[in-house]
Amino acid sequence: MSFGPFLLLALMEGLVTAAVLALAASGLSLVFGVMRVVNVAHGEFYMLGAVIAWFVTTLVPGPAWAGFLVALAVAPVAVGALAAAADRLVLRRLDYDPEATIVATIGLLYMIQQAALSFYGPDARPVAAPFDWRLQLPWFGYSGYKLFVVLAAAVVLLALWLFMTRSKVGLVMRATQVDRDVAQAFGIDVDLVYMAVFGIGAALAAVAAVLIVPIQQAHYLMGHDPLLLSFIVVIIGGLGSLRGTVVAALVIGLSDGVISMFFSPTLAKILATLLVALVLVFRPQGLFGVRDR
Amino acid sequence: MSGAKVWALHLAVLVALFAAQYLLPPYHATNLARVLVLALFAMGYNLAFGYTGLLSLGHALFFAGGMFAAGLPAYHFGFSAGPALILSLLGGGVLAGAVGLFALRTAGVSFMIVTLMFAQAGYLTLIYFNAWTGGDQGFAVPASGRSLFGFALSSDGPRFAVAWGLFALGFLVCLALVRSRFGRVMVAMRENEERSRLLGYNPFVVKLIVLVISGLYAGLAGGAWALLFGYAGASFATIQYSILPMLYVLLGGAGTVAGPVLGAALMFWLIELASGLTSAWLFLVGAALVVLVLFAPKGILGWVREKVWRGLP
């Protein structure tokens, strides 16, 4: 294969990474934006989504697409409910103190990870793709499902954007983000908003995981990389900014695809993490964000 | 509370820990040596987190830095334990200083994430140079590197003695430090940074000094771990080894001199006990973190200080 098609393949792979990353990171970004909570357990919610997808697809009889659709509906709801419960039982009692919530979500991370290891096991297990149509390009064939992942992620993100900007509930959430106390004074049930936001944030991670699991296998440690990449994306994009998150996910995903095709992926990760640390130190509003009011 | 009483109490703790090696069965005496090295690490963490309010998620970097600063020369160039331990101090301190120069420009949540990212970059660097570091597999430290003044650190007696000696050194330095003028400045940084700035202290410089001291502790503990237990690996640079000292400190009592060793010992044997019953010990670590932060954020000795003895350092 000559250089041009090779680059195209790298970009397409990068686009799939970017799509899934944008979904997972937008959940993290939403939670940080509204609640000012850094959720270290976000990667575990992602992993749970994939594991639940595996359980659902093995339980649902019939064609692969039926099980996949059920998983796409069940996993985000189940994970979201778990996250909402964690918010109610743990985070609210900590009064959302930033440092205490990080310690608590680290605790959640270990508990969820261990629960997955105990009940699901140490093996990586595959989930069948809902369809196996291939796109035949002149130079190589490409999985149609991967293109579907990109499309589906774009649809979900668009829906999230419409929900946040056009719906009454989204308005209430944004009001709480701008000023919690004033929102409360206007009769908004802030506790309920926080619980919903934490649940939706986790559900977004679960959706991302269900979409990716036919490409990667479900494994109890699979939450680690998405967590780190989501952190990177959210920080580069500007903490709490949804648009910045999507742009940063595209940049990180595409460059990850290209760099790991042509260079060592470990070196790419080292440079990315150092870059993120330096961005936080010298440009805390993110590369694309504007300074806080 | 009088200084003599405080010193006598802490010396008694050291004597009791030394005597414990003769009272415990050999298997648990070796475990106590592990606990003492982990407690050394946690004491360093406590100086930053408990006394100065620097909640770092990157101390694994300093621990692993010391571990490889001692382990690599012992493995590749045949260094013996004495020079290797000095190198481990340097490794931890220099890394902490370098990270601090950047990370201390941030505070709170940003500080946590920046230290986490630096530690992750350090872990990946160890993996990247796996030809030298052994990567995830790590390497066994050769016997030539595990000898100090002619004593083989792989045998029980000298190993315990070195673990206890390093711990005792760190313990007494910590006690002296937090009872000094500088120790009160550290607490002032934690309680109200702006007010201490108003009083003429430079928060950045104070916090950088504390972080370097904390890094010296972590580095020495990492080096001691490699030399006493004969293994160095990149897994010691993962986030888990930043969380463990935090857990020990939270359990024993943040901002108390004896808290880290109490927390390390309790947690170590709790995990030991649990792993006899179930393989799910990681769940215990997670649950302990959540329960502590929810119901007992001051830890055991923090509670003692509040209810029993207000002068506990």
mmCIF file with all atom_site columns, N, CA and C in Angstrom, chain A residues 214-243:
data_model
loop_
_atom_site.group_PDB
_atom_site.id
_atom_site.type_symbol
_atom_site.label_atom_id
_atom_site.label_alt_id
_atom_site.label_comp_id
_atom_site.label_asym_id
_atom_site.label_entity_id
_atom_site.label_seq_id
_atom_site.pdbx_PDB_ins_code
_atom_site.Cartn_x
_atom_site.Cartn_y
_atom_site.Cartn_z
_atom_site.occupancy
_atom_site.B_iso_or_equiv
_atom_site.pdbx_formal_charge
_atom_site.auth_seq_id
_atom_site.auth_comp_id
_atom_site.auth_asym_id
_atom_site.auth_atom_id
_atom_site.pdbx_PDB_model_num
ATOM 1  N N  . PRO A 1 214 ? -17.976 -4.433 20.080 1.00 0.00 ? 214 PRO A N  1
ATOM 2  C CA . PRO A 1 214 ? -17.793 -5.385 18.978 1.00 0.00 ? 214 PRO A CA 1
ATOM 3  C C  . PRO A 1 214 ? -16.430 -5.262 18.297 1.00 0.00 ? 214 PRO A C  1
ATOM 4  N N  . ILE A 1 215 ? -15.739 -4.124 18.492 1.00 0.00 ? 215 ILE A N  1
ATOM 5  C CA . ILE A 1 215 ? -14.417 -3.931 17.870 1.00 0.00 ? 215 ILE A CA 1
ATOM 6  C C  . ILE A 1 215 ? -13.322 -4.381 18.833 1.00 0.00 ? 215 ILE A C  1
ATOM 7  N N  . GLN A 1 216 ? -13.413 -3.905 20.092 1.00 0.00 ? 216 GLN A N  1
ATOM 8  C CA . GLN A 1 216 ? -12.508 -4.390 21.142 1.00 0.00 ? 216 GLN A CA 1
ATOM 9  C C  . GLN A 1 216 ? -13.302 -5.367 21.990 1.00 0.00 ? 216 GLN A C  1
ATOM 10 N N  . GLN A 1 217 ? -12.633 -6.206 22.736 1.00 0.00 ? 217 GLN A N  1
ATOM 11 C CA . GLN A 1 217 ? -13.371 -7.139 23.577 1.00 0.00 ? 217 GLN A CA 1
ATOM 12 C C  . GLN A 1 217 ? -13.638 -6.536 24.948 1.00 0.00 ? 217 GLN A C  1
ATOM 13 N N  . ALA A 1 218 ? -14.608 -7.101 25.647 1.00 0.00 ? 218 ALA A N  1
ATOM 14 C CA . ALA A 1 218 ? -14.939 -6.626 26.989 1.00 0.00 ? 218 ALA A CA 1
ATOM 15 C C  . ALA A 1 218 ? -13.975 -7.248 27.998 1.00 0.00 ? 218 ALA A C  1
ATOM 16 N N  . HIS A 1 219 ? -13.363 -6.395 28.826 1.00 0.00 ? 219 HIS A N  1
ATOM 17 C CA . HIS A 1 219 ? -12.360 -6.855 29.780 1.00 0.00 ? 219 HIS A CA 1
ATOM 18 C C  . HIS A 1 219 ? -12.438 -5.987 31.021 1.00 0.00 ? 219 HIS A C  1
ATOM 19 N N  . TYR A 1 220 ? -12.149 -6.569 32.193 1.00 0.00 ? 220 TYR A N  1
ATOM 20 C CA . TYR A 1 220 ? -12.399 -5.799 33.419 1.00 0.00 ? 220 TYR A CA 1
ATOM 21 C C  . TYR A 1 220 ? -11.406 -4.658 33.622 1.00 0.00 ? 220 TYR A C  1
ATOM 22 N N  . LEU A 1 221 ? -10.299 -4.631 32.887 1.00 0.00 ? 221 LEU A N  1
ATOM 23 C CA . LEU A 1 221 ? -9.346  -3.526 33.025 1.00 0.00 ? 221 LEU A CA 1
ATOM 24 C C  . LEU A 1 221 ? -9.457  -2.510 31.895 1.00 0.00 ? 221 LEU A C  1
ATOM 25 N N  . MET A 1 222 ? -10.488 -2.661 31.027 1.00 0.00 ? 222 MET A N  1
ATOM 26 C CA . MET A 1 222 ? -10.534 -1.827 29.827 1.00 0.00 ? 222 MET A CA 1
ATOM 27 C C  . MET A 1 222 ? -10.869 -0.364 30.114 1.00 0.00 ? 222 MET A C  1
ATOM 28 N N  . GLY A 1 223 ? -11.226 -0.028 31.355 1.00 0.00 ? 223 GLY A N  1
ATOM 29 C CA . GLY A 1 223 ? -11.583 1.351  31.669 1.00 0.00 ? 223 GLY A CA 1
ATOM 30 C C  . GLY A 1 223 ? -10.397 2.283  31.832 1.00 0.00 ? 223 GLY A C  1
ATOM 31 N N  . HIS A 1 224 ? -9.216  1.693  31.958 1.00 0.00 ? 224 HIS A N  1
ATOM 32 C CA . HIS A 1 224 ? -8.042  2.506  32.295 1.00 0.00 ? 224 HIS A CA 1
ATOM 33 C C  . HIS A 1 224 ? -7.704  3.525  31.200 1.00 0.00 ? 224 HIS A C  1
ATOM 34 N N  . ASP A 1 225 ? -7.514  3.032  29.971 1.00 0.00 ? 225 ASP A N  1
ATOM 35 C CA . ASP A 1 225 ? -7.110  3.922  28.871 1.00 0.00 ? 225 ASP A CA 1
ATOM 36 C C  . ASP A 1 225 ? -8.148  4.991  28.554 1.00 0.00 ? 225 ASP A C  1
ATOM 37 N N  . PRO A 1 226 ? -9.455  4.619  28.444 1.00 0.00 ? 226 PRO A N  1
ATOM 38 C CA . PRO A 1 226 ? -10.455 5.658  28.178 1.00 0.00 ? 226 PRO A CA 1
ATOM 39 C C  . PRO A 1 226 ? -10.486 6.731  29.263 1.00 0.00 ? 226 PRO A C  1
ATOM 40 N N  . LEU A 1 227 ? -10.265 6.323  30.524 1.00 0.00 ? 227 LEU A N  1
ATOM 41 C CA . LEU A 1 227 ? -10.259 7.316  31.602 1.00 0.00 ? 227 LEU A CA 1
ATOM 42 C C  . LEU A 1 227 ? -9.163  8.342  31.353 1.00 0.00 ? 227 LEU A C  1
ATOM 43 N N  . LEU A 1 228 ? -7.964  7.827  31.080 1.00 0.00 ? 228 LEU A N  1
ATOM 44 C CA . LEU A 1 228 ? -6.826  8.715  30.890 1.00 0.00 ? 228 LEU A CA 1
ATOM 45 C C  . LEU A 1 228 ? -7.028  9.600  29.659 1.00 0.00 ? 228 LEU A C  1
ATOM 46 N N  . LEU A 1 229 ? -7.479  8.977  28.559 1.00 0.00 ? 229 LEU A N  1
ATOM 47 C CA . LEU A 1 229 ? -7.700  9.745  27.335 1.00 0.00 ? 229 LEU A CA 1
ATOM 48 C C  . LEU A 1 229 ? -8.815  10.764 27.534 1.00 0.00 ? 229 LEU A C  1
ATOM 49 N N  . SER A 1 230 ? -9.874  10.370 28.288 1.00 0.00 ? 230 SER A N  1
ATOM 50 C CA . SER A 1 230 ? -10.953 11.321 28.529 1.00 0.00 ? 230 SER A CA 1
ATOM 51 C C  . SER A 1 230 ? -10.458 12.519 29.334 1.00 0.00 ? 230 SER A C  1
ATOM 52 N N  . PHE A 1 231 ? -9.638  12.236 30.341 1.00 0.00 ? 231 PHE A N  1
ATOM 53 C CA . PHE A 1 231 ? -9.019  13.327 31.099 1.00 0.00 ? 231 PHE A CA 1
ATOM 54 C C  . PHE A 1 231 ? -8.284  14.268 30.157 1.00 0.00 ? 231 PHE A C  1
ATOM 55 N N  . ILE A 1 232 ? -7.466  13.657 29.278 1.00 0.00 ? 232 ILE A N  1
ATOM 56 C CA . ILE A 1 232 ? -6.659  14.449 28.357 1.00 0.00 ? 232 ILE A CA 1
ATOM 57 C C  . ILE A 1 232 ? -7.567  15.316 27.492 1.00 0.00 ? 232 ILE A C  1
ATOM 58 N N  . VAL A 1 233 ? -8.604  14.685 26.935 1.00 0.00 ? 233 VAL A N  1
ATOM 59 C CA . VAL A 1 233 ? -9.508  15.409 26.042 1.00 0.00 ? 233 VAL A CA 1
ATOM 60 C C  . VAL A 1 233 ? -10.218 16.540 26.784 1.00 0.00 ? 233 VAL A C  1
ATOM 61 N N  . VAL A 1 234 ? -10.717 16.229 27.989 1.00 0.00 ? 234 VAL A N  1
ATOM 62 C CA . VAL A 1 234 ? -11.474 17.238 28.724 1.00 0.00 ? 234 VAL A CA 1
ATOM 63 C C  . VAL A 1 234 ? -10.585 18.411 29.122 1.00 0.00 ? 234 VAL A C  1
ATOM 64 N N  . ILE A 1 235 ? -9.337  18.111 29.479 1.00 0.00 ? 235 ILE A N  1
ATOM 65 C CA . ILE A 1 235 ? -8.432  19.181 29.900 1.00 0.00 ? 235 ILE A CA 1
ATOM 66 C C  . ILE A 1 235 ? -8.011  20.036 28.706 1.00 0.00 ? 235 ILE A C  1
ATOM 67 N N  . ILE A 1 236 ? -7.643  19.362 27.591 1.00 0.00 ? 236 ILE A N  1
ATOM 68 C CA . ILE A 1 236 ? -7.241  20.122 26.406 1.00 0.00 ? 236 ILE A CA 1
ATOM 69 C C  . ILE A 1 236 ? -8.414  20.958 25.905 1.00 0.00 ? 236 ILE A C  1
ATOM 70 N N  . GLY A 1 237 ? -9.597  20.367 25.931 1.00 0.00 ? 237 GLY A N  1
ATOM 71 C CA . GLY A 1 237 ? -10.771 21.061 25.404 1.00 0.00 ? 237 GLY A CA 1
ATOM 72 C C  . GLY A 1 237 ? -11.296 22.144 26.317 1.00 0.00 ? 237 GLY A C  1
ATOM 73 N N  . GLY A 1 238 ? -10.783 22.200 27.538 1.00 0.00 ? 238 GLY A N  1
ATOM 74 C CA . GLY A 1 238 ? -11.304 23.187 28.473 1.00 0.00 ? 238 GLY A CA 1
ATOM 75 C C  . GLY A 1 238 ? -12.315 22.515 29.375 1.00 0.00 ? 238 GLY A C  1
ATOM 76 N N  . LEU A 1 239 ? -12.050 22.503 30.696 1.00 0.00 ? 239 LEU A N  1
ATOM 77 C CA . LEU A 1 239 ? -12.892 21.778 31.630 1.00 0.00 ? 239 LEU A CA 1
ATOM 78 C C  . LEU A 1 239 ? -14.326 22.282 31.556 1.00 0.00 ? 239 LEU A C  1
ATOM 79 N N  . GLY A 1 240 ? -15.253 21.358 31.313 1.00 0.00 ? 240 GLY A N  1
ATOM 80 C CA . GLY A 1 240 ? -16.661 21.708 31.366 1.00 0.00 ? 240 GLY A CA 1
ATOM 81 C C  . GLY A 1 240 ? -17.231 22.275 30.084 1.00 0.00 ? 240 GLY A C  1
ATOM 82 N N  . SER A 1 241 ? -16.417 22.360 29.021 1.00 0.00 ? 241 SER A N  1
ATOM 83 C CA . SER A 1 241 ? -16.948 22.889 27.767 1.00 0.00 ? 241 SER A CA 1
ATOM 84 C C  . SER A 1 241 ? -17.203 21.739 26.805 1.00 0.00 ? 241 SER A C  1
ATOM 85 N N  . LEU A 1 242 ? -18.482 21.545 26.426 1.00 0.00 ? 242 LEU A N  1
ATOM 86 C CA . LEU A 1 242 ? -18.854 20.395 25.598 1.00 0.00 ? 242 LEU A CA 1
ATOM 87 C C  . LEU A 1 242 ? -18.264 20.511 24.200 1.00 0.00 ? 242 LEU A C  1
ATOM 88 N N  . ARG A 1 243 ? -18.322 21.720 23.629 1.00 0.00 ? 243 ARG A N  1
ATOM 89 C CA . ARG A 1 243 ? -17.822 21.907 22.276 1.00 0.00 ? 243 ARG A CA 1
ATOM 90 C C  . ARG A 1 243 ? -16.306 21.666 22.245 1.00 0.00 ? 243 ARG A C  1
#
